[in-house]
Short mmCIF file of C-alpha atoms in Angstrom, two decimals:
data_model
loop_
_atom_site.label_atom_id
_atom_site.label_comp_id
_atom_site.label_asym_id
_atom_site.label_seq_id
_atom_site.Cartn_x
_atom_site.Cartn_y
_atom_site.Cartn_z
CA MET A 1 -28.32 1.61 20.08
CA SER A 2 -28.13 1.90 16.30
CA ASP A 3 -29.01 -1.15 14.17
CA GLN A 4 -26.00 -0.39 11.98
CA PRO A 5 -22.65 -1.95 12.92
CA ARG A 6 -20.08 0.49 14.26
CA PRO A 7 -17.13 1.49 12.10
CA PRO A 8 -14.20 -0.81 12.88
CA LEU A 9 -11.47 0.43 15.17
CA ALA A 10 -9.01 0.09 12.32
CA GLU A 11 -10.76 3.11 10.81
CA SER A 12 -11.12 5.12 14.04
CA LEU A 13 -7.44 5.38 15.02
CA PRO A 14 -6.24 6.52 11.57
CA ARG A 15 -8.88 9.28 11.61
CA LEU A 16 -7.52 10.38 14.99
CA ALA A 17 -4.00 10.30 13.57
CA ARG A 18 -4.99 12.49 10.63
CA ARG A 19 -6.55 15.02 12.99
CA LEU A 20 -3.26 15.10 14.88
CA GLY A 21 -1.26 15.64 11.72
CA ALA A 22 0.01 12.14 11.01
CA SER A 23 -0.34 10.28 7.73
CA TYR A 24 -1.06 6.56 7.34
CA PRO A 25 -1.40 4.09 4.49
CA ARG A 26 -4.83 2.68 3.76
CA LEU A 27 -5.80 -0.17 6.09
CA GLY A 28 -7.67 -3.33 5.33
CA PRO A 29 -11.27 -3.71 6.56
CA GLY A 30 -12.33 -4.95 9.96
CA PRO A 31 -11.25 -4.39 13.58
CA THR A 32 -8.61 -7.09 13.37
CA SER A 33 -6.54 -5.16 10.82
CA ARG A 34 -3.24 -4.01 12.31
CA LEU A 35 -2.00 -0.49 12.08
CA PRO A 36 1.43 -0.19 10.45
CA GLY A 37 4.60 -0.28 12.52
CA VAL A 38 4.73 3.51 12.36
CA LEU A 39 2.02 3.51 15.04
CA GLY A 40 4.70 2.65 17.58
CA ARG A 41 6.63 5.80 16.68
CA PHE A 42 3.41 7.81 16.65
CA THR A 43 2.48 6.71 20.17
CA SER A 44 5.99 7.25 21.53
CA VAL A 45 4.92 10.91 21.87
CA PRO A 46 3.13 11.04 25.26
CA ALA A 47 0.24 13.27 24.16
CA LEU A 48 -0.40 11.21 21.06
CA ARG A 49 -0.11 7.94 22.96
CA ARG A 50 -2.71 9.18 25.44
CA ALA A 51 -5.06 10.31 22.66
CA ALA A 52 -4.71 6.99 20.83
CA SER A 53 -5.24 5.08 24.09
CA ALA A 54 -8.36 7.08 24.91
CA THR A 55 -9.77 6.32 21.45
CA PHE A 56 -8.98 2.62 21.85
CA ILE A 57 -10.49 2.46 25.35
CA ASN A 58 -13.69 4.29 24.47
CA TYR A 59 -14.17 2.35 21.25
CA TYR A 60 -14.46 -0.85 23.26
CA ALA A 61 -16.05 0.69 26.38
CA TYR A 62 -18.99 1.87 24.26
CA ALA A 63 -19.20 -1.34 22.23
CA THR A 64 -22.44 -2.19 24.05
CA PRO A 65 -24.79 -0.05 26.20
CA PRO A 66 -23.12 0.85 29.52
CA ARG A 67 -24.14 -0.56 32.88
CA PRO A 68 -26.41 -0.82 34.77
CA ARG A 69 -27.88 -3.79 32.93
CA ALA A 70 -31.64 -4.17 33.10
CA LEU A 71 -31.38 -7.94 33.38
CA THR A 72 -29.70 -10.22 35.90
CA MET A 73 -29.78 -13.89 36.75
CA HIS A 74 -32.39 -13.12 39.43
CA ALA A 75 -35.21 -13.32 36.88
CA ASP A 76 -35.90 -13.24 33.15
CA TYR A 77 -37.22 -9.70 33.54
CA THR A 78 -36.06 -6.57 35.37
CA THR A 79 -36.44 -6.72 39.16
CA TRP A 80 -35.46 -4.33 41.92
CA THR A 81 -33.70 -7.17 43.72
CA GLY A 82 -31.68 -7.99 40.62
CA LEU A 83 -30.67 -4.38 40.10
CA ASN A 84 -29.49 -3.92 43.67
CA ASP A 85 -28.30 -7.28 44.97
CA ALA A 86 -24.87 -7.76 43.40
CA GLN A 87 -24.83 -11.38 44.53
CA TYR A 88 -27.04 -12.03 41.52
CA THR A 89 -24.86 -12.24 38.43
CA GLY A 90 -25.74 -9.81 35.66
CA ARG A 91 -26.56 -10.66 32.06
CA HIS A 92 -26.25 -8.71 28.80
CA LEU A 93 -29.15 -10.11 26.77
CA PRO A 94 -32.53 -11.71 27.53
CA PRO A 95 -32.51 -15.51 27.71
CA ALA A 96 -33.09 -17.66 24.66
CA THR A 97 -36.69 -18.49 23.79
CA PRO A 98 -38.18 -21.91 24.63
CA GLU A 99 -38.13 -22.72 20.90
CA GLU A 100 -34.42 -21.91 20.66
CA VAL A 101 -33.67 -23.96 23.76
CA ALA A 102 -35.59 -26.95 22.39
CA ALA A 103 -33.47 -26.88 19.21
CA TRP A 104 -30.11 -26.96 20.98
CA PRO A 105 -27.97 -30.08 20.48
CA ASP A 106 -27.15 -32.44 23.33
CA GLU A 107 -24.66 -31.07 25.87
CA LYS A 108 -22.24 -33.97 25.39
CA ASP A 109 -22.04 -33.20 21.66
CA VAL A 110 -21.22 -29.56 22.43
CA VAL A 111 -18.52 -30.59 24.91
CA ALA A 112 -16.99 -32.81 22.20
CA LEU A 113 -16.42 -29.71 20.03
CA PHE A 114 -13.71 -28.61 22.45
CA ARG A 115 -11.77 -31.87 22.83
CA ARG A 116 -8.20 -31.56 21.54
CA GLU A 117 -7.40 -33.75 18.56
CA ARG A 118 -3.87 -32.41 18.21
CA GLU A 119 -2.33 -29.46 19.99
CA ILE A 120 -2.37 -26.22 17.99
CA PRO A 121 0.16 -23.82 19.56
CA SER A 122 -0.44 -20.12 19.91
CA THR A 123 1.52 -17.94 17.51
CA ASP A 124 2.65 -15.39 20.10
CA THR A 125 1.18 -16.06 23.56
CA SER A 126 3.18 -17.48 26.45
CA VAL A 127 2.19 -19.77 29.30
CA TRP A 128 2.99 -16.81 31.58
CA PHE A 129 0.02 -15.00 29.99
CA MET A 130 -2.15 -18.09 30.41
CA PHE A 131 -1.37 -18.28 34.11
CA PHE A 132 -1.93 -14.55 34.59
CA ALA A 133 -5.36 -14.79 32.93
CA GLN A 134 -6.34 -17.62 35.27
CA TRP A 135 -5.01 -15.93 38.42
CA PHE A 136 -6.54 -12.56 37.47
CA THR A 137 -10.04 -13.81 36.59
CA ASP A 138 -10.31 -16.25 39.50
CA SER A 139 -10.49 -13.19 41.74
CA PHE A 140 -13.85 -11.93 40.43
CA LEU A 141 -15.46 -14.72 38.38
CA ARG A 142 -16.77 -16.62 41.38
CA THR A 143 -19.95 -18.60 40.69
CA SER A 144 -21.67 -19.72 43.89
CA ARG A 145 -21.48 -23.47 44.47
CA GLU A 146 -24.99 -23.40 45.97
CA ASP A 147 -26.86 -21.33 43.35
CA PHE A 148 -25.56 -20.82 39.81
CA ARG A 149 -27.46 -17.52 39.56
CA ARG A 150 -25.34 -16.00 42.30
CA ASN A 151 -21.69 -15.15 42.74
CA THR A 152 -19.37 -14.55 45.67
CA SER A 153 -17.33 -11.86 43.92
CA THR A 154 -16.36 -8.54 45.40
CA GLN A 155 -17.19 -7.15 41.91
CA ASN A 156 -13.91 -5.22 41.85
CA ILE A 157 -10.32 -5.74 40.82
CA ASP A 158 -8.96 -5.49 44.36
CA LEU A 159 -6.14 -8.07 44.68
CA CYS A 160 -8.27 -10.29 46.87
CA GLN A 161 -5.90 -13.01 45.64
CA ILE A 162 -3.50 -11.91 48.39
CA TYR A 163 -5.78 -9.82 50.63
CA GLY A 164 -8.81 -12.10 50.93
CA LEU A 165 -12.50 -11.51 50.26
CA GLY A 166 -13.29 -9.46 53.37
CA PRO A 167 -11.87 -7.67 56.42
CA ARG A 168 -11.81 -10.82 58.55
CA GLN A 169 -9.79 -12.74 55.98
CA THR A 170 -7.48 -9.76 55.46
CA ARG A 171 -6.68 -9.61 59.18
CA MET A 172 -5.71 -13.29 59.12
CA LEU A 173 -3.23 -12.67 56.30
CA ARG A 174 -1.60 -9.57 57.81
CA SER A 175 1.48 -9.88 59.96
CA GLY A 176 0.43 -7.01 62.23
CA HIS A 177 3.81 -5.31 61.91
CA GLY A 178 5.03 -2.66 59.47
CA GLY A 179 2.02 -2.98 57.17
CA ARG A 180 3.28 -6.35 55.93
CA LEU A 181 1.56 -9.58 54.97
CA LYS A 182 2.55 -12.80 56.73
CA SER A 183 5.41 -14.53 54.99
CA GLN A 184 8.31 -16.91 55.54
CA LEU A 185 11.79 -17.35 54.12
CA ILE A 186 12.60 -20.67 52.44
CA ASP A 187 16.23 -20.95 51.37
CA GLY A 188 16.43 -17.17 51.43
CA GLU A 189 13.35 -16.61 49.21
CA GLU A 190 10.13 -15.06 50.50
CA PHE A 191 6.88 -17.05 50.30
CA PRO A 192 3.50 -16.93 52.05
CA THR A 193 3.18 -18.90 55.29
CA TYR A 194 1.77 -22.43 55.32
CA LEU A 195 -1.98 -22.96 55.60
CA LEU A 196 -2.29 -26.49 57.00
CA THR A 197 -1.25 -28.02 60.29
CA ASP A 198 1.61 -30.51 60.37
CA ARG A 199 0.79 -34.09 59.53
CA VAL A 200 -0.17 -36.33 62.45
CA ALA A 201 -0.73 -40.03 61.80
CA GLY A 202 -4.41 -40.96 61.89
CA GLU A 203 -5.65 -37.36 62.10
CA PRO A 204 -7.23 -35.36 59.24
CA ARG A 205 -5.45 -32.30 57.88
CA ARG A 206 -6.79 -28.98 59.11
CA PHE A 207 -6.13 -25.27 58.74
CA ARG A 208 -3.71 -23.80 61.24
CA PRO A 209 -5.66 -22.07 64.07
CA GLU A 210 -4.64 -18.59 62.87
CA PHE A 211 -6.33 -19.31 59.49
CA GLU A 212 -9.58 -20.91 60.66
CA GLY A 213 -12.34 -19.35 58.59
CA LEU A 214 -10.01 -18.09 55.86
CA HIS A 215 -11.77 -20.39 53.35
CA ASP A 216 -14.24 -23.26 53.36
CA GLU A 217 -11.86 -25.72 55.00
CA ARG A 218 -13.36 -28.99 53.79
CA PHE A 219 -13.77 -27.68 50.22
CA VAL A 220 -10.08 -26.75 50.08
CA ILE A 221 -8.77 -29.95 51.66
CA ASP A 222 -11.20 -32.53 50.25
CA THR A 223 -12.01 -31.05 46.82
CA ILE A 224 -9.22 -28.73 45.66
CA LEU A 225 -6.44 -30.76 47.27
CA GLY A 226 -8.18 -34.10 46.87
CA GLY A 227 -5.66 -36.54 45.47
CA ALA A 228 -2.78 -34.07 45.78
CA GLY A 229 -0.96 -36.24 48.32
CA ASP A 230 0.57 -35.37 51.67
CA GLU A 231 3.85 -33.97 50.36
CA ARG A 232 2.17 -31.42 48.11
CA SER A 233 -0.41 -30.56 50.77
CA ASP A 234 2.41 -29.86 53.23
CA GLN A 235 3.40 -26.78 51.21
CA VAL A 236 0.00 -25.19 50.59
CA PHE A 237 0.25 -21.45 51.29
CA ALA A 238 -2.19 -19.19 53.14
CA VAL A 239 -3.40 -16.79 50.44
CA GLY A 240 -6.55 -14.83 49.72
CA LEU A 241 -8.58 -17.30 47.63
CA GLU A 242 -9.45 -21.00 47.85
CA HIS A 243 -7.87 -21.85 44.49
CA GLY A 244 -4.74 -19.82 45.19
CA ASN A 245 -2.57 -22.95 45.28
CA ALA A 246 -4.34 -24.92 42.55
CA THR A 247 -1.70 -24.29 39.88
CA ILE A 248 1.91 -23.22 39.90
CA GLY A 249 0.75 -20.10 38.01
CA ASN A 250 -1.55 -19.03 40.84
CA THR A 251 1.29 -19.59 43.27
CA LEU A 252 3.83 -17.64 41.21
CA PHE A 253 1.57 -14.59 40.99
CA ASN A 254 0.59 -14.75 44.65
CA VAL A 255 4.26 -14.94 45.60
CA LEU A 256 5.08 -12.04 43.27
CA PHE A 257 2.46 -9.67 44.61
CA LEU A 258 3.06 -10.69 48.23
CA ARG A 259 6.74 -9.85 47.78
CA GLU A 260 5.90 -6.55 46.12
CA HIS A 261 3.45 -5.68 48.91
CA ASN A 262 6.05 -6.32 51.59
CA ARG A 263 8.73 -4.48 49.59
CA VAL A 264 6.54 -1.38 49.22
CA ALA A 265 5.46 -1.59 52.87
CA GLY A 266 9.12 -1.54 53.88
CA LEU A 267 9.77 1.45 51.65
CA LEU A 268 6.86 3.37 53.19
CA ALA A 269 7.84 2.38 56.73
CA GLY A 270 11.30 3.80 56.16
CA ALA A 271 9.90 7.07 54.78
CA HIS A 272 7.16 7.43 57.43
CA PRO A 273 8.39 6.09 60.79
CA ASP A 274 5.40 7.74 62.52
CA TRP A 275 2.81 5.69 60.60
CA ASP A 276 1.19 2.75 62.41
CA ASP A 277 0.68 -0.72 60.98
CA ASP A 278 -2.82 0.05 59.68
CA ARG A 279 -1.81 3.12 57.71
CA LEU A 280 1.21 1.38 56.25
CA PHE A 281 -0.88 -1.62 55.23
CA GLU A 282 -3.77 0.37 53.75
CA THR A 283 -1.50 2.71 51.79
CA THR A 284 0.53 -0.20 50.47
CA ARG A 285 -2.63 -2.03 49.42
CA ASN A 286 -3.77 1.07 47.52
CA VAL A 287 -0.47 1.14 45.64
CA LEU A 288 -0.56 -2.59 44.82
CA ILE A 289 -4.12 -2.49 43.48
CA VAL A 290 -3.23 0.33 41.10
CA LEU A 291 -0.13 -1.56 39.97
CA LEU A 292 -2.39 -4.48 39.06
CA LEU A 293 -4.79 -2.16 37.21
CA LYS A 294 -1.87 -0.78 35.18
CA VAL A 295 -0.76 -4.31 34.32
CA VAL A 296 -4.29 -5.23 33.21
CA VAL A 297 -4.61 -2.27 30.84
CA GLU A 298 -1.05 -1.73 29.65
CA ASP A 299 0.19 -5.33 29.44
CA TYR A 300 -2.74 -7.73 29.47
CA ILE A 301 -5.26 -5.91 27.23
CA ARG A 302 -2.46 -4.67 25.02
CA HIS A 303 -1.49 -8.28 24.32
CA ILE A 304 -5.10 -9.28 23.61
CA GLY A 305 -5.95 -6.23 21.50
CA PRO A 306 -5.58 -5.82 17.73
CA PHE A 307 -2.98 -3.04 17.82
CA ASP A 308 0.52 -3.40 19.13
CA PHE A 309 1.20 0.01 20.64
CA ALA A 310 2.01 1.24 24.12
CA LEU A 311 -1.53 1.38 25.47
CA GLU A 312 -1.90 3.65 28.49
CA ALA A 313 -4.31 3.55 31.41
CA VAL A 314 -5.44 7.12 30.66
CA PRO A 315 -5.67 9.06 33.94
CA PHE A 316 -9.21 9.89 35.07
CA ILE A 317 -10.75 8.78 31.75
CA ALA A 318 -13.73 7.21 33.52
CA ASP A 319 -14.61 10.41 35.39
CA LYS A 320 -16.22 11.97 32.32
CA GLU A 321 -17.63 8.89 30.59
CA ARG A 322 -21.11 7.33 30.70
CA TRP A 323 -19.57 3.88 31.24
CA ASN A 324 -18.36 4.95 34.69
CA ARG A 325 -20.85 2.81 36.60
CA PRO A 326 -20.63 0.40 39.56
CA ASN A 327 -19.21 -2.96 38.54
CA ARG A 328 -21.39 -6.02 38.11
CA ILE A 329 -20.03 -9.31 36.86
CA ALA A 330 -22.11 -10.70 33.98
CA ILE A 331 -22.72 -14.37 33.23
CA GLU A 332 -21.32 -13.84 29.74
CA PHE A 333 -18.09 -12.40 31.16
CA ASN A 334 -17.84 -15.39 33.46
CA LEU A 335 -18.20 -17.89 30.62
CA LEU A 336 -16.17 -16.18 27.91
CA TYR A 337 -13.07 -16.41 30.10
CA ARG A 338 -13.07 -20.21 29.94
CA TRP A 339 -9.88 -20.17 27.88
CA HIS A 340 -9.20 -23.84 28.54
CA SER A 341 -7.64 -24.26 25.11
CA LEU A 342 -4.69 -22.07 26.14
CA VAL A 343 -3.41 -24.96 28.26
CA PRO A 344 -0.59 -26.81 26.44
CA GLU A 345 0.23 -30.49 26.75
CA SER A 346 3.46 -29.52 28.47
CA ILE A 347 5.53 -26.53 29.56
CA GLY A 348 9.17 -26.37 28.53
CA THR A 349 11.43 -29.02 27.07
CA GLY A 350 14.02 -31.58 28.16
CA ASP A 351 14.52 -32.41 31.81
CA ALA A 352 12.65 -29.25 32.89
CA ARG A 353 9.52 -30.21 30.95
CA LEU A 354 6.29 -30.03 32.97
CA ARG A 355 3.17 -32.10 32.36
CA PRO A 356 -0.31 -31.06 33.64
CA SER A 357 0.15 -33.23 36.72
CA ASP A 358 3.30 -31.22 37.48
CA PHE A 359 1.65 -27.81 37.50
CA LEU A 360 -1.42 -28.71 39.54
CA ASN A 361 -1.27 -28.36 43.37
CA ASN A 362 2.51 -28.31 43.30
CA ASN A 363 3.97 -25.51 45.40
CA ALA A 364 6.90 -27.81 46.11
CA LEU A 365 7.95 -27.33 42.49
CA VAL A 366 7.90 -23.54 42.88
CA VAL A 367 10.02 -23.74 46.01
CA ASP A 368 12.46 -26.33 44.68
CA ARG A 369 12.96 -24.94 41.19
CA GLY A 370 12.74 -21.31 42.29
CA PHE A 371 10.61 -18.32 41.34
CA ASP A 372 13.01 -16.93 38.72
CA ALA A 373 13.46 -20.21 36.87
CA LEU A 374 9.75 -21.00 36.66
CA VAL A 375 8.72 -17.49 35.57
CA THR A 376 11.33 -17.67 32.81
CA GLN A 377 10.24 -21.15 31.74
CA CYS A 378 6.58 -20.09 31.56
CA SER A 379 7.51 -16.94 29.61
CA GLN A 380 9.57 -18.88 27.08
CA SER A 381 6.96 -21.61 26.58
CA PRO A 382 4.07 -21.07 24.16
CA ALA A 383 0.51 -21.54 25.27
CA ALA A 384 -1.90 -23.32 22.94
CA LYS A 385 -4.28 -21.49 20.62
CA ILE A 386 -7.74 -20.35 21.69
CA GLY A 387 -10.40 -22.17 19.67
CA LEU A 388 -12.46 -25.30 19.21
CA PHE A 389 -10.89 -28.78 19.13
CA ASN A 390 -7.92 -27.61 21.19
CA THR A 391 -8.78 -28.15 24.88
CA PRO A 392 -6.65 -30.83 26.59
CA THR A 393 -8.51 -34.03 27.32
CA PHE A 394 -8.02 -33.81 31.09
CA LEU A 395 -10.25 -30.70 31.04
CA VAL A 396 -12.84 -32.26 28.69
CA ASP A 397 -13.10 -35.88 29.86
CA ARG A 398 -14.12 -37.01 33.32
CA SER A 399 -11.47 -38.16 35.76
CA ARG A 400 -14.11 -40.40 37.38
CA PRO A 401 -17.67 -41.28 36.30
CA ASP A 402 -19.43 -39.21 38.96
CA HIS A 403 -17.29 -36.06 38.54
CA PRO A 404 -18.17 -33.82 35.54
CA SER A 405 -15.17 -32.33 33.75
CA LEU A 406 -14.42 -28.61 33.71
CA GLU A 407 -15.73 -28.27 30.14
CA GLU A 408 -18.87 -30.22 31.01
CA ARG A 409 -19.55 -27.90 33.94
CA THR A 410 -18.99 -24.88 31.71
CA VAL A 411 -21.43 -26.04 29.01
CA ALA A 412 -23.95 -26.93 31.73
CA LEU A 413 -23.71 -23.39 33.17
CA MET A 414 -24.20 -21.91 29.69
CA ARG A 415 -27.34 -23.99 29.26
CA LYS A 416 -28.71 -23.11 32.69
CA ALA A 417 -28.25 -19.44 31.81
CA ARG A 418 -30.12 -19.98 28.49
CA LEU A 419 -27.91 -17.55 26.65
CA ALA A 420 -28.94 -15.91 23.38
CA SER A 421 -27.34 -16.85 20.07
CA TYR A 422 -23.86 -15.99 18.84
CA ASN A 423 -25.28 -13.64 16.20
CA ASP A 424 -27.49 -11.87 18.73
CA TYR A 425 -24.41 -11.07 20.79
CA ARG A 426 -22.53 -9.87 17.73
CA ALA A 427 -25.35 -7.44 17.02
CA SER A 428 -25.49 -6.28 20.64
CA TYR A 429 -21.78 -5.38 20.46
CA GLY A 430 -22.07 -3.44 17.22
CA LEU A 431 -20.62 -6.16 14.98
CA ARG A 432 -22.31 -7.32 11.79
CA ARG A 433 -24.25 -10.56 11.99
CA MET A 434 -22.66 -13.53 10.29
CA ARG A 435 -24.68 -14.64 7.27
CA SER A 436 -23.31 -18.18 7.04
CA TYR A 437 -20.77 -20.56 8.50
CA GLU A 438 -18.47 -19.52 5.65
CA ASP A 439 -18.40 -16.06 7.24
CA LEU A 440 -17.48 -17.64 10.56
CA THR A 441 -14.55 -19.79 9.46
CA SER A 442 -12.76 -21.11 6.41
CA ASP A 443 -12.13 -24.43 8.19
CA ALA A 444 -14.33 -26.95 6.38
CA VAL A 445 -14.14 -29.46 9.26
CA VAL A 446 -15.38 -26.89 11.79
CA ARG A 447 -18.19 -25.80 9.46
CA GLU A 448 -19.27 -29.42 8.91
CA ARG A 449 -19.33 -30.22 12.64
CA LEU A 450 -21.28 -27.06 13.51
CA GLN A 451 -23.85 -27.51 10.74
CA ALA A 452 -24.35 -31.13 11.77
CA LEU A 453 -25.26 -29.96 15.29
CA TYR A 454 -27.03 -26.66 14.69
CA GLY A 455 -28.40 -26.95 11.16
CA PRO A 456 -27.72 -24.76 8.12
CA ASP A 457 -28.83 -21.44 9.69
CA ILE A 458 -25.96 -19.81 11.62
CA ASP A 459 -28.52 -17.85 13.68
CA ALA A 460 -29.06 -21.11 15.62
CA LEU A 461 -25.40 -21.25 16.72
CA GLU A 462 -24.92 -20.90 20.48
CA TRP A 463 -22.83 -17.98 21.70
CA TYR A 464 -20.32 -19.97 23.76
CA VAL A 465 -19.54 -22.19 20.78
CA GLY A 466 -19.47 -19.31 18.29
CA ILE A 467 -16.91 -17.19 20.14
CA PHE A 468 -14.43 -20.07 20.02
CA ALA A 469 -15.30 -21.13 16.46
CA GLU A 470 -14.74 -17.65 15.01
CA GLU A 471 -11.63 -17.60 12.83
CA TYR A 472 -8.95 -15.00 13.39
CA PRO A 473 -5.56 -14.19 11.83
CA ASP A 474 -2.28 -15.40 13.29
CA TYR A 475 -1.33 -12.02 14.72
CA LEU A 476 -4.36 -12.07 17.05
CA MET A 477 -5.18 -14.41 19.91
CA MET A 478 -8.99 -14.52 19.56
CA GLY A 479 -11.87 -13.54 17.27
CA ASP A 480 -13.60 -10.17 16.99
CA LEU A 481 -16.59 -10.85 19.25
CA LEU A 482 -14.57 -12.47 22.02
CA MET A 483 -11.94 -9.72 21.90
CA THR A 484 -14.59 -6.99 21.91
CA MET A 485 -16.40 -8.48 24.89
CA VAL A 486 -13.17 -8.97 26.86
CA ALA A 487 -11.98 -5.42 26.16
CA ASN A 488 -15.36 -3.90 26.96
CA ASP A 489 -15.63 -5.56 30.35
CA ALA A 490 -11.95 -5.20 31.23
CA PHE A 491 -11.82 -1.46 30.51
CA THR A 492 -15.15 -0.61 32.13
CA GLN A 493 -14.46 -2.69 35.24
CA ALA A 494 -10.78 -1.79 35.71
CA LEU A 495 -10.82 1.92 34.95
CA THR A 496 -13.88 2.62 37.12
CA ASN A 497 -11.91 1.56 40.20
CA PRO A 498 -12.30 4.27 42.88
CA LEU A 499 -8.52 4.48 43.33
CA LEU A 500 -8.28 5.89 39.78
CA ALA A 501 -10.77 8.72 40.36
CA ARG A 502 -9.46 12.27 40.15
CA SER A 503 -10.47 13.01 43.74
CA VAL A 504 -8.67 9.92 45.06
CA PHE A 505 -5.56 9.47 42.90
CA ASN A 506 -3.11 11.64 44.84
CA ALA A 507 -0.29 11.57 47.37
CA ALA A 508 -2.71 11.51 50.29
CA THR A 509 -3.95 8.11 49.07
CA PHE A 510 -0.66 6.57 47.98
CA SER A 511 2.05 8.76 49.59
CA ALA A 512 4.71 10.48 47.48
CA GLU A 513 6.79 7.32 47.59
CA GLY A 514 3.84 5.16 46.55
CA LEU A 515 3.08 7.45 43.62
CA GLU A 516 6.68 7.12 42.53
CA VAL A 517 6.34 3.32 42.58
CA ILE A 518 3.18 3.57 40.45
CA THR A 519 4.54 6.02 37.88
CA GLY A 520 7.88 4.22 37.75
CA THR A 521 6.29 0.87 36.87
CA ALA A 522 5.92 0.41 33.13
CA SER A 523 5.09 -3.29 32.97
CA LEU A 524 4.57 -6.53 34.84
CA ALA A 525 8.20 -7.36 34.01
CA ASP A 526 9.26 -4.40 36.18
CA ILE A 527 7.45 -5.89 39.18
CA VAL A 528 9.00 -9.30 38.51
CA ALA A 529 12.51 -7.84 38.26
CA ARG A 530 12.12 -6.01 41.58
CA ASN A 531 11.26 -9.26 43.33
CA ALA A 532 13.51 -11.76 41.57
CA GLY A 533 16.75 -13.17 42.89
CA ARG A 534 18.54 -12.45 39.59
CA PRO A 535 16.63 -9.53 38.02
CA ASP A 536 18.93 -9.27 35.00
CA ASP A 537 18.36 -12.91 34.07
CA VAL A 538 14.66 -13.50 34.71
CA VAL A 539 12.32 -13.32 31.69
CA ALA A 540 8.70 -12.29 32.22
CA THR A 541 6.66 -11.70 29.08
CA PHE A 542 3.19 -12.43 27.70
CA THR A 543 4.61 -12.76 24.17
CA CYS A 544 6.28 -15.96 23.08
CA ALA A 545 7.29 -17.44 19.74
CA PRO A 546 5.64 -20.78 18.86
CA ARG A 547 7.56 -24.01 19.11
CA GLY A 548 10.20 -24.01 16.43
CA GLY A 549 9.72 -20.24 15.94
#
């Protein structure tokens, strides 16, 4: 890889436009500069949209050398076991030196950098986006509870949130009829079936017999649901992952994709009465996974990225690119997604206002208030801003003395991984190294706190702190390095999915009806509308004006 930083994307897309005959005003420097509004008209032409999307995708996909990575968490050097055993989490850069580790500040002082002093709202990101990010990443960022070097991920974007982590779990969740997943109707609305047995005085709660082995039973009941209370535990749903009921956001997305699965299965069953349950299920699952991949590229990454244009999941783009390699979750990807600061102090206003205690382990709220109402409330409520000093205290401070907080566990994992410095990661992703804390941020308070902990040389700044300290303009939702790393991993792990390969993406895999569902879906909002009680009234968007905006 060249020692020189790559030209910013803000320069790459205008050059493409000029080659295609368009003319653009001069842009400011840096990858966070926005293209003018004319870009929307430019990319409304399908061929030009696809060319611009391909440029955008490859710019970030080649931001760092493609997989396979020589290093993993198996050892500090390359090993055959590390290269081949995907249970060992990958890593991008060699670990920090003993001298660098010895100079790091105390973990508790690093954790304190994240504690919210006053809530800073996002300028354009909704709580609906926040919940999607959590639900989406929980499916593949799965650190083993026994060994931090390992993971329990399938390494793919495969909708294990509703299908489970393996064939045995998938069979438990299937109804066995018409390719459908198990579900129930509550007041006329479709939801997953319940996971736990009915309450019996003096007896511990257990999984229903049909779901024994779906998850680690005691971990779900004693840890995830610990303190949730009997009434909330009564309405825990049987879904693909252990944390699938942990927040109302997880529940909303599991309900949405379960409904869409069963809707598509019904459509295919009507068109193919000769197909058995297995073929209907497998074909429907293929369709649903691709719908999620489209949402990730065309909604999710579009919202994160620096350019507001109709990004397209370019067909078969991975087939001809060097970044088309088997997926491997990296420790950096695991940690950079700790967007705890997105969590606001509350969701909504007035009588409908929700506090953190309301959106944790509370499926009863989803059932009582209704899918449509909660999706709309989350879409119309701003998330908080990603950055230091903006993580709610319940995620930073301990709930009891012997139970480390989420932020404490995150900083501890970073330290165990002995990650390289913030500037080393900037260089590895083709970005210029910061020369001083003044380059990092104009916030004098942030600079003072960081220099007090890490000293005057910014090269000593830890990566996990630096990606959240990096300043960014209001029209973005994160800094250059964090955005580049997210886009790189998201594109190279989503678009390498085997269902998107030229030899697989066809009617034999999805059916003609399934292909029509895929091509006819332009956004996550389309999926929501198809499965809402009042499709014309429900609002589902990742973009939201700040409070008072």
